[in-house]
Short mmCIF file of C-alpha atoms in Angstrom, two decimals:
data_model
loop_
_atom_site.label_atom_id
_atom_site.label_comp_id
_atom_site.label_asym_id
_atom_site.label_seq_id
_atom_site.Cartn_x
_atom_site.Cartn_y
_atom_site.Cartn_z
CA UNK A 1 20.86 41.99 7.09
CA UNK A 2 24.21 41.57 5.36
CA UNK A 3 24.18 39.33 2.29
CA UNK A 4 25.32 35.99 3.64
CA UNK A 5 25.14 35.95 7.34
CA UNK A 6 22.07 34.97 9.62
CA UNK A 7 20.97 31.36 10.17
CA UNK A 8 19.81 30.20 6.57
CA UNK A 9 23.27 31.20 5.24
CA UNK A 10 24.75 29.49 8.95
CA UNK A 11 23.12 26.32 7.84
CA UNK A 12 24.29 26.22 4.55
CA UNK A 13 27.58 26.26 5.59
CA UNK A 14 27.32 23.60 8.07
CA UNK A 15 28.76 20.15 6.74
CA UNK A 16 29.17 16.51 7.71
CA UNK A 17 32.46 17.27 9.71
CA UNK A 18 30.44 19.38 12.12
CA UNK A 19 28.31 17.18 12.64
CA UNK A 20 31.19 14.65 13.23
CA UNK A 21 32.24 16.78 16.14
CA UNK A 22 29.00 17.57 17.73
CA UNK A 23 28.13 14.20 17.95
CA UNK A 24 31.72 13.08 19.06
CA UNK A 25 32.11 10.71 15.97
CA UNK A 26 33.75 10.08 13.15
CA UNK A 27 32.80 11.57 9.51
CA UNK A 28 32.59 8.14 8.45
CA UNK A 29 30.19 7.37 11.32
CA UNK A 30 27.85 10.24 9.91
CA UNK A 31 27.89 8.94 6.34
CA UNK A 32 26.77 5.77 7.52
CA UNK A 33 23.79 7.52 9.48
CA UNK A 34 22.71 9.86 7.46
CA UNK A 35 22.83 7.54 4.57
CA UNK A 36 20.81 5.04 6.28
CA UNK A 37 23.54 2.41 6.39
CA UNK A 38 24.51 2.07 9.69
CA UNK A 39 22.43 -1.31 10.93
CA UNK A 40 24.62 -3.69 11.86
CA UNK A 41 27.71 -1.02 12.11
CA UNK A 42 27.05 1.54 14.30
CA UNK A 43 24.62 1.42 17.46
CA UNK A 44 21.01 2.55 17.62
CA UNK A 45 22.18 4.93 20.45
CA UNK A 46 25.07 6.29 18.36
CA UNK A 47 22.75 6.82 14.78
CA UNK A 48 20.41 9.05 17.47
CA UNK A 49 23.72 11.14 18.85
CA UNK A 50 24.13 11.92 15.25
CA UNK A 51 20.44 12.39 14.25
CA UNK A 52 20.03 14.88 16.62
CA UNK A 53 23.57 16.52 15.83
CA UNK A 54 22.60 16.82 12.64
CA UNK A 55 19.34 18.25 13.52
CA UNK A 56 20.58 21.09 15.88
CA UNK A 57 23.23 22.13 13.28
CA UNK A 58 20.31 22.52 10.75
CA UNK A 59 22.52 20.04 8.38
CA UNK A 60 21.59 19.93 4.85
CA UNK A 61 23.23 17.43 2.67
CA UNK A 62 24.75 18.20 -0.36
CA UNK A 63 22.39 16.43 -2.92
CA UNK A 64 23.66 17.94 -6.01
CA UNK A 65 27.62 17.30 -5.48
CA UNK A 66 26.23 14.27 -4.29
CA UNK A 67 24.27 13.24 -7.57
CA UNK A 68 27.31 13.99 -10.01
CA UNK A 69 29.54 11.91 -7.94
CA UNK A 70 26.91 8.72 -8.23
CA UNK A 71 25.18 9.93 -11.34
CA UNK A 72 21.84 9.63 -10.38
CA UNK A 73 18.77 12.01 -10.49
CA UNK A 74 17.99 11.53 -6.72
CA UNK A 75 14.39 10.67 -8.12
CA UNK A 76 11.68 7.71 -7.85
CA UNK A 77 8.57 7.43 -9.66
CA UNK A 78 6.04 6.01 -8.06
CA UNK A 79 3.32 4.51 -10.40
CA UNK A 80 -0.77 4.08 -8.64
CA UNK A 81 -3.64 3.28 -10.01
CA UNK A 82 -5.52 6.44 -8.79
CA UNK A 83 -5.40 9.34 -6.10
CA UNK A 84 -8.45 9.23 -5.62
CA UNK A 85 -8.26 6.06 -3.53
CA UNK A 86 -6.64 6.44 0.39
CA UNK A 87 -5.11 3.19 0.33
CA UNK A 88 -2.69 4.99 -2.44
CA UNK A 89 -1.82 7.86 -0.92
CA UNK A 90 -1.12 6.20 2.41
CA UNK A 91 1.39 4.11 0.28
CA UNK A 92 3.16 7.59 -1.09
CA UNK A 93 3.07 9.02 2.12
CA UNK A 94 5.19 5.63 3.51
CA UNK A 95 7.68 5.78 0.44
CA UNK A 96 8.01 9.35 1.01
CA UNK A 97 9.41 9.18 4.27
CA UNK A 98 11.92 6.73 3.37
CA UNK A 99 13.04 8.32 0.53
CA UNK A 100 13.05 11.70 2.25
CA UNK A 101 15.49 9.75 4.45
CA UNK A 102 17.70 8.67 1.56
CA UNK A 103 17.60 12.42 -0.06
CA UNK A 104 15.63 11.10 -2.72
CA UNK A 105 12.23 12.85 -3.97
CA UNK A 106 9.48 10.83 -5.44
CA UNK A 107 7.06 11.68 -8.40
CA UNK A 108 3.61 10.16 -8.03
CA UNK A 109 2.29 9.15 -11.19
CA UNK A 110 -1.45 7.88 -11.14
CA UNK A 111 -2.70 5.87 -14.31
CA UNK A 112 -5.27 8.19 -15.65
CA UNK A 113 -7.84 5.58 -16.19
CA UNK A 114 -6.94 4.48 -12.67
CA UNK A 115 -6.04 1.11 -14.23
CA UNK A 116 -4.08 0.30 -17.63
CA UNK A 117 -1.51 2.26 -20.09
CA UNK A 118 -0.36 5.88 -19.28
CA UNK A 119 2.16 7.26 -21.29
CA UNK A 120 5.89 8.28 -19.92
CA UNK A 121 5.37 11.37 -17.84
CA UNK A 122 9.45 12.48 -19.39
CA UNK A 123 10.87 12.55 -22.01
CA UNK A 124 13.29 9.84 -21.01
CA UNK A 125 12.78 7.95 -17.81
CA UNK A 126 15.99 6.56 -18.52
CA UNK A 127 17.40 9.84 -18.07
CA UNK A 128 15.09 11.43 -15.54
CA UNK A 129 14.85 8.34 -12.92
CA UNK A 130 16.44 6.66 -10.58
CA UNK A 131 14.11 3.21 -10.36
CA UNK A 132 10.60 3.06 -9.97
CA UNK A 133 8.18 1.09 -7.27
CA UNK A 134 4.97 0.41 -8.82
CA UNK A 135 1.47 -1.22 -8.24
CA UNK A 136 0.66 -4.44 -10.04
CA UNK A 137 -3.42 -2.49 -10.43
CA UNK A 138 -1.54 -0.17 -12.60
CA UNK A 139 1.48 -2.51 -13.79
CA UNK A 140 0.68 -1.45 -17.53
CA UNK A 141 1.36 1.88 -17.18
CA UNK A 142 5.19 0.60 -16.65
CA UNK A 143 5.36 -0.27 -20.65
CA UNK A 144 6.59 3.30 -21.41
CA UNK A 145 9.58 3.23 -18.73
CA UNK A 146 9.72 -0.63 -18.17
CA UNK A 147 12.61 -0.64 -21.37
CA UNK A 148 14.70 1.63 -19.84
CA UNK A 149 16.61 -1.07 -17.40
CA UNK A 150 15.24 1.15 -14.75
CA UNK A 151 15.33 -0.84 -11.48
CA UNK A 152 11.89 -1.72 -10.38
CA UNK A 153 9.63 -2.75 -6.95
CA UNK A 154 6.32 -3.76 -7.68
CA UNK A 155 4.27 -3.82 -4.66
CA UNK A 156 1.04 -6.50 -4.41
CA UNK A 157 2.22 -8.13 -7.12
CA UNK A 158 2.98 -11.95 -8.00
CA UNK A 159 6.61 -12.70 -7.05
CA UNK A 160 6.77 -15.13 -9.55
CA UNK A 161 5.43 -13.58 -12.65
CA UNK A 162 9.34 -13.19 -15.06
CA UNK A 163 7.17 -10.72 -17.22
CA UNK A 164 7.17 -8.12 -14.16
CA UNK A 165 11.21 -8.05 -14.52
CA UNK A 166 11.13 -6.64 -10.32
CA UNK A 167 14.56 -6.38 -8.38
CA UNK A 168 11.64 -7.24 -5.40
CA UNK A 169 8.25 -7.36 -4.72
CA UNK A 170 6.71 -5.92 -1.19
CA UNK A 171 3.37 -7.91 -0.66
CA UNK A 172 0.36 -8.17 1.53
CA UNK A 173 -0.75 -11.08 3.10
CA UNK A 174 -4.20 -10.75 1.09
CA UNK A 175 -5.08 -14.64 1.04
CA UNK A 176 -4.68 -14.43 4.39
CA UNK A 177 -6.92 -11.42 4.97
CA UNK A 178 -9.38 -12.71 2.71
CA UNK A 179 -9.28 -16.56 4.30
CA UNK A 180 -9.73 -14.83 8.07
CA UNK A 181 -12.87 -12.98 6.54
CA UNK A 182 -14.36 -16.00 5.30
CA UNK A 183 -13.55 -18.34 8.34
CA UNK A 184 -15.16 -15.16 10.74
CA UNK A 185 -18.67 -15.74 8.59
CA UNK A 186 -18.19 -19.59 8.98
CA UNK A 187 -17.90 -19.44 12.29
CA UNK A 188 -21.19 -17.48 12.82
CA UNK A 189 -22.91 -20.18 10.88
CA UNK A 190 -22.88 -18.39 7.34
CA UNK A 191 -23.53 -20.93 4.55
CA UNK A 192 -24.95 -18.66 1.59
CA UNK A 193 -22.35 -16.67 0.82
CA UNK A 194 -21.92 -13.93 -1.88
CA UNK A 195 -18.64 -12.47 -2.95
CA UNK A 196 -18.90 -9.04 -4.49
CA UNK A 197 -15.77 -9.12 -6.12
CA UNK A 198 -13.80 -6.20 -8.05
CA UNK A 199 -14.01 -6.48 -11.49
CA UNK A 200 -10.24 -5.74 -12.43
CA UNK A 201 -8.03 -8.49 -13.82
CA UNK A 202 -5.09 -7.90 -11.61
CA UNK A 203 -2.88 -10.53 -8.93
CA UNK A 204 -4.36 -8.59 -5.89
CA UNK A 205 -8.27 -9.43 -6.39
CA UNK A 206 -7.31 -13.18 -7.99
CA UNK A 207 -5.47 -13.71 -4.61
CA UNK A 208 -8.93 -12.46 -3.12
CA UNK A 209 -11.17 -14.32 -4.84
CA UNK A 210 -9.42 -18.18 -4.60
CA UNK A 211 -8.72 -17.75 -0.84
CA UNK A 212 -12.48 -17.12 -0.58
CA UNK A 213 -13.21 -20.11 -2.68
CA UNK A 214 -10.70 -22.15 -0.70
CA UNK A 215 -12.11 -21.35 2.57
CA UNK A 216 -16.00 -21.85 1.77
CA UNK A 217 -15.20 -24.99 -0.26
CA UNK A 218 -13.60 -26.28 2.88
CA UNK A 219 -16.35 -26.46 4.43
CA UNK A 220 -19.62 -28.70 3.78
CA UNK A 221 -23.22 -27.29 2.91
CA UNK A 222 -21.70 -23.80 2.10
CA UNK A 223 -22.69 -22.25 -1.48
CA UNK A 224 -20.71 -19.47 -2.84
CA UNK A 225 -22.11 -16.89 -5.59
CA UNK A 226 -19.71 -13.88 -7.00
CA UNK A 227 -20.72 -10.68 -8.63
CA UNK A 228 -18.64 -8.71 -10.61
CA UNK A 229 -18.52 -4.80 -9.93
CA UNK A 230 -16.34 -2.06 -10.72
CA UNK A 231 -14.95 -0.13 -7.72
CA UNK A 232 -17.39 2.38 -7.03
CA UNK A 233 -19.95 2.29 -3.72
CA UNK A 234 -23.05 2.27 -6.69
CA UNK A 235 -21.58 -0.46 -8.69
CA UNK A 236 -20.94 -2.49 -5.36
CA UNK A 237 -24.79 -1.41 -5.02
CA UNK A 238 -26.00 -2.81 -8.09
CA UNK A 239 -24.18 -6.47 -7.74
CA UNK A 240 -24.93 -6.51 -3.87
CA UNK A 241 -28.39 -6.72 -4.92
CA UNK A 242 -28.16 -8.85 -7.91
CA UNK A 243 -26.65 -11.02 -5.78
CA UNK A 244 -29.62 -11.00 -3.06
CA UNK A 245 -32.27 -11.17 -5.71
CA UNK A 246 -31.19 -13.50 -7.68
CA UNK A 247 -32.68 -16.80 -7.45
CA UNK A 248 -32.48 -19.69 -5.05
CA UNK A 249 -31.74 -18.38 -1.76
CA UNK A 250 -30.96 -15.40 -0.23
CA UNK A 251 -27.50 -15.20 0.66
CA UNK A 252 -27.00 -14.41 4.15
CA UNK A 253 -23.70 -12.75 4.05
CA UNK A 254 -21.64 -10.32 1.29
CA UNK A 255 -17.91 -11.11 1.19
CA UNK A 256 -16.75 -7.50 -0.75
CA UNK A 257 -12.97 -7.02 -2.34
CA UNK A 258 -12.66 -3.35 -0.48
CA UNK A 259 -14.82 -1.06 1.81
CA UNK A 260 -16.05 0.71 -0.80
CA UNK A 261 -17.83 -1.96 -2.41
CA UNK A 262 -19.22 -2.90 1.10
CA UNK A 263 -20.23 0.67 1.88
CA UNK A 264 -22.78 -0.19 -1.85
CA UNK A 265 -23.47 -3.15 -0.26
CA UNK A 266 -24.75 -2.37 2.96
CA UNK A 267 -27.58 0.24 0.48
CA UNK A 268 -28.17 -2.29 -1.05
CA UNK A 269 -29.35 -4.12 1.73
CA UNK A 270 -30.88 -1.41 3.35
CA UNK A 271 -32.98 -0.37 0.20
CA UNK A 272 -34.52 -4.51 0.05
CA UNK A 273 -35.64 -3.34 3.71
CA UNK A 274 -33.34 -5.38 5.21
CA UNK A 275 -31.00 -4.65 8.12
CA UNK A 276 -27.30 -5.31 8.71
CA UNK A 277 -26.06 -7.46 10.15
CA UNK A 278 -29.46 -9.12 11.63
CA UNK A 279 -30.50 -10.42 7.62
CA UNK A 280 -26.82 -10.08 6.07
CA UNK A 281 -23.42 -9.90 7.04
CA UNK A 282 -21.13 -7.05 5.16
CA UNK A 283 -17.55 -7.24 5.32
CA UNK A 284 -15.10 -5.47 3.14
CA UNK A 285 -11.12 -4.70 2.51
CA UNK A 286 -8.58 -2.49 3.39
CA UNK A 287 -10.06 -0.53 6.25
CA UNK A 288 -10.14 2.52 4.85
CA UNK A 289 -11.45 5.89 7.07
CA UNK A 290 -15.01 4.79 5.06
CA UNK A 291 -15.43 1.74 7.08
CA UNK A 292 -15.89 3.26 10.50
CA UNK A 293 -17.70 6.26 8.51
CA UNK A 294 -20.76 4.25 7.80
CA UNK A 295 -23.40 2.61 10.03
CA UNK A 296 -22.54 -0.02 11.41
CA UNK A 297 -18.71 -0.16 11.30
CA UNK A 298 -17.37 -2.27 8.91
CA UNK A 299 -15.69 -5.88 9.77
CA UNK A 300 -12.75 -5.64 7.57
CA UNK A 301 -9.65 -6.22 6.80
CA UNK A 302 -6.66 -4.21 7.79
CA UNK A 303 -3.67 -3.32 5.17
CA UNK A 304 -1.06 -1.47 6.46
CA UNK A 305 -0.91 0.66 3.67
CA UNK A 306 2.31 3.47 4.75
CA UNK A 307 4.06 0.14 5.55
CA UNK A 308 4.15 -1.51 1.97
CA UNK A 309 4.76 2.29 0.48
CA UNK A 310 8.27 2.13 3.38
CA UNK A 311 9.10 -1.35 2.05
CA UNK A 312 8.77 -0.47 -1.18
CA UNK A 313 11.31 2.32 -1.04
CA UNK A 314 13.62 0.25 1.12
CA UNK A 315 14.13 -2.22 -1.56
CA UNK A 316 14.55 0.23 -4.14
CA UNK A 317 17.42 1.81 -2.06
CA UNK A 318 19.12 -1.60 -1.55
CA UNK A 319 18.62 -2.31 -5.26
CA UNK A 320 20.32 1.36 -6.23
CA UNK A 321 23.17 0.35 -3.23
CA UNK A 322 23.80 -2.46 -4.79
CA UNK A 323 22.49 -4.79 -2.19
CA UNK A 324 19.95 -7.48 -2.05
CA UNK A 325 16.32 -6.83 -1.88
CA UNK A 326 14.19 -10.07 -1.56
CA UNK A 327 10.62 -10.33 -1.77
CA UNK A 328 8.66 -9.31 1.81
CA UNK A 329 5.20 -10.32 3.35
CA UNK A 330 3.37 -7.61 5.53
CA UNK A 331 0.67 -9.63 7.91
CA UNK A 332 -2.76 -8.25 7.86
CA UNK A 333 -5.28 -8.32 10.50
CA UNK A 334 -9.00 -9.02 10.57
CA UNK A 335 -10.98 -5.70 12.29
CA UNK A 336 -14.52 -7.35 13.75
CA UNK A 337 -16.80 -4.72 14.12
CA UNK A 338 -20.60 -4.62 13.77
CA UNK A 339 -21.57 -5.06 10.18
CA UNK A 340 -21.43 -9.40 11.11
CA UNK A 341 -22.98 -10.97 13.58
CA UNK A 342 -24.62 -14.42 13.57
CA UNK A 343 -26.52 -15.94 10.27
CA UNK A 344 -30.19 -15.65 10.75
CA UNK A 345 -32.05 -19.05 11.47
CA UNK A 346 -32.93 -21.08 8.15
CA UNK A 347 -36.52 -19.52 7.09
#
């Protein structure tokens, strides 16, 4: 094949004005579009002519000419805790998307410890960054690019902490979550309660544990007992059965921070000889592909993990537009399945 002919070098060629006439618009019209700019401009029907114009033509935006004319990198970090855990890749794969959208790549950049300092993955992230979106679990890994006056998201993070310095903050209901939990055990009579909570000092699990406490001090009779555990299914083990061998009596449901705690809880109250949910109640956090993996399903609590990592990235592209990016909210939802059931009669 002759250098610079069939459809790769076609496509190459192809630029926004094509696209302008395909879709019977103007080039103006695409920018919008295909910069993600066109809500409240240009109709939903029109953006999809000009998707799919785009699409047919095999357009490529320029990126590089592009980048000189706005100096910027075209490039997010986005700062986790670990890979290890789902919840954080389904929050990548959401940010991706967007910025895929935008032309922007992102750089995932796990804390190696999974929580606390990690040192600047460039030389300059002044120089090699466009902002960052971050997790408040792994919010002191930020101290290496935080002085850069890099605009930054933090996601599950306290909106009104000044020392986090975010343009925005894209939240979870978690007191919510963890307050729909609680009232679920209430309701089936549950008034020896045990809260196998995550022993990391960060916004997310504080948020967990006083909605908890809220909710069971609200009602009368009800005594509430936390152990500490670090977020493994063997820790959760260990302090799901401190916590039902420990004395007084035995608690007759385990409130856990995240499904992988409960998944060491629900050993834990197999290995005592017990059964769940007939002697305890298990329910965990996040709903992760583990809690319908073990037996019985996990009641849990549902976080829409690809939509915080899409809100994330949305508010870093309004920050870098020079728009305003508030704080958002995602609701969660209680999942009921059959690791509760009614508290056992008084015995």
């Amino acid at each position: 094949m002759a250098q610079g002919t069939g459809p790769s070098a076609a496509a190459a060629r192809v630029t926004s004005r094509d696209v302008a006439r395909r879709a019977g618009v103007s080039q103006a019209t695409v920018s919008l579009v295909l910069g993600d700019k066109w809500r409240g401009r240009v109709s939903e029907r029109t953006a999809g002519t000009v998707r799919a114009a785009a699409h047919e033509l095999g357009y490529r935006p320029n990126l590089a000419a592009r980048s000189l004319r706005l100096g910027r990198t075209r490039t997010v970090l986005l700062v986790v805790p670990a890979l290890t855990n789902e919840f954080f890749a389904q929050v990548y794969t959401g940010a991706a998307r967007v910025a895929a959208d935008h032309g922007f790549g992102v750089v995932l950049y796990p804390s190696p410890e999974g929580v606390g300092p990690a040192r600047d993955p460039f030389d300059s992230a002044r120089a090699s960054l466009d902002g960052v979106i971050a997790s408040s679990m792994a919010a002191d890994a930020l101290a290496a690019v935080r002085g850069g006056g890099l605009p930054l998201v933090m996601l599950d993070s306290d909106p009104d902490d000044p020392a986090a310095a975010a343009a925005a903050t894209v939240n979870l209901d978690i007191g919510d979550g963890m307050r729909r939990a609680a009232e679920h055990l209430l309701g089936l009579g549950h008034r020896r309660i045990a809260h196998v909570a995550a022993a990391v000092d960060s916004w997310t699990f504080q948020v967990r544990a006083r909605a908890l406490a809220g909710a069971v001090g609200a009602v009368p009779g009800t005594v509430l007992h936390t152990e500490a555990a670090a977020l493994s299914v063997e820790e959760g083990r260990r302090a799901a059965l401190r916590a039902l061998t420990g004395p007084g009596p035995r608690p007759t449901a385990l409130v856990c921070d995240d499904d992988v705690l409960a998944a060491g809880a629900c050993k834990a109250v197999r290995r005592l000889g017990l059964r769940v949910p007939e002697d305890v109640s298990v329910t965990g956090f996040d709903d992760l592909a583990l809690a319908t993996a073990v037996e019985p399903e996990l009641t849990t609590v549902t976080l829409p993990a690809q939509a915080v990592g899409a809100e994330g990235m949305r508010a870093l592209m309004a920050v870098l537009d020079g728009e305003p990016a508030g704080d958002t909210t995602l609701p969660v939802e209680l999942v009921v399945r059959d690791s509760s059931a009614p508290a056992p009669p008084a015995g």
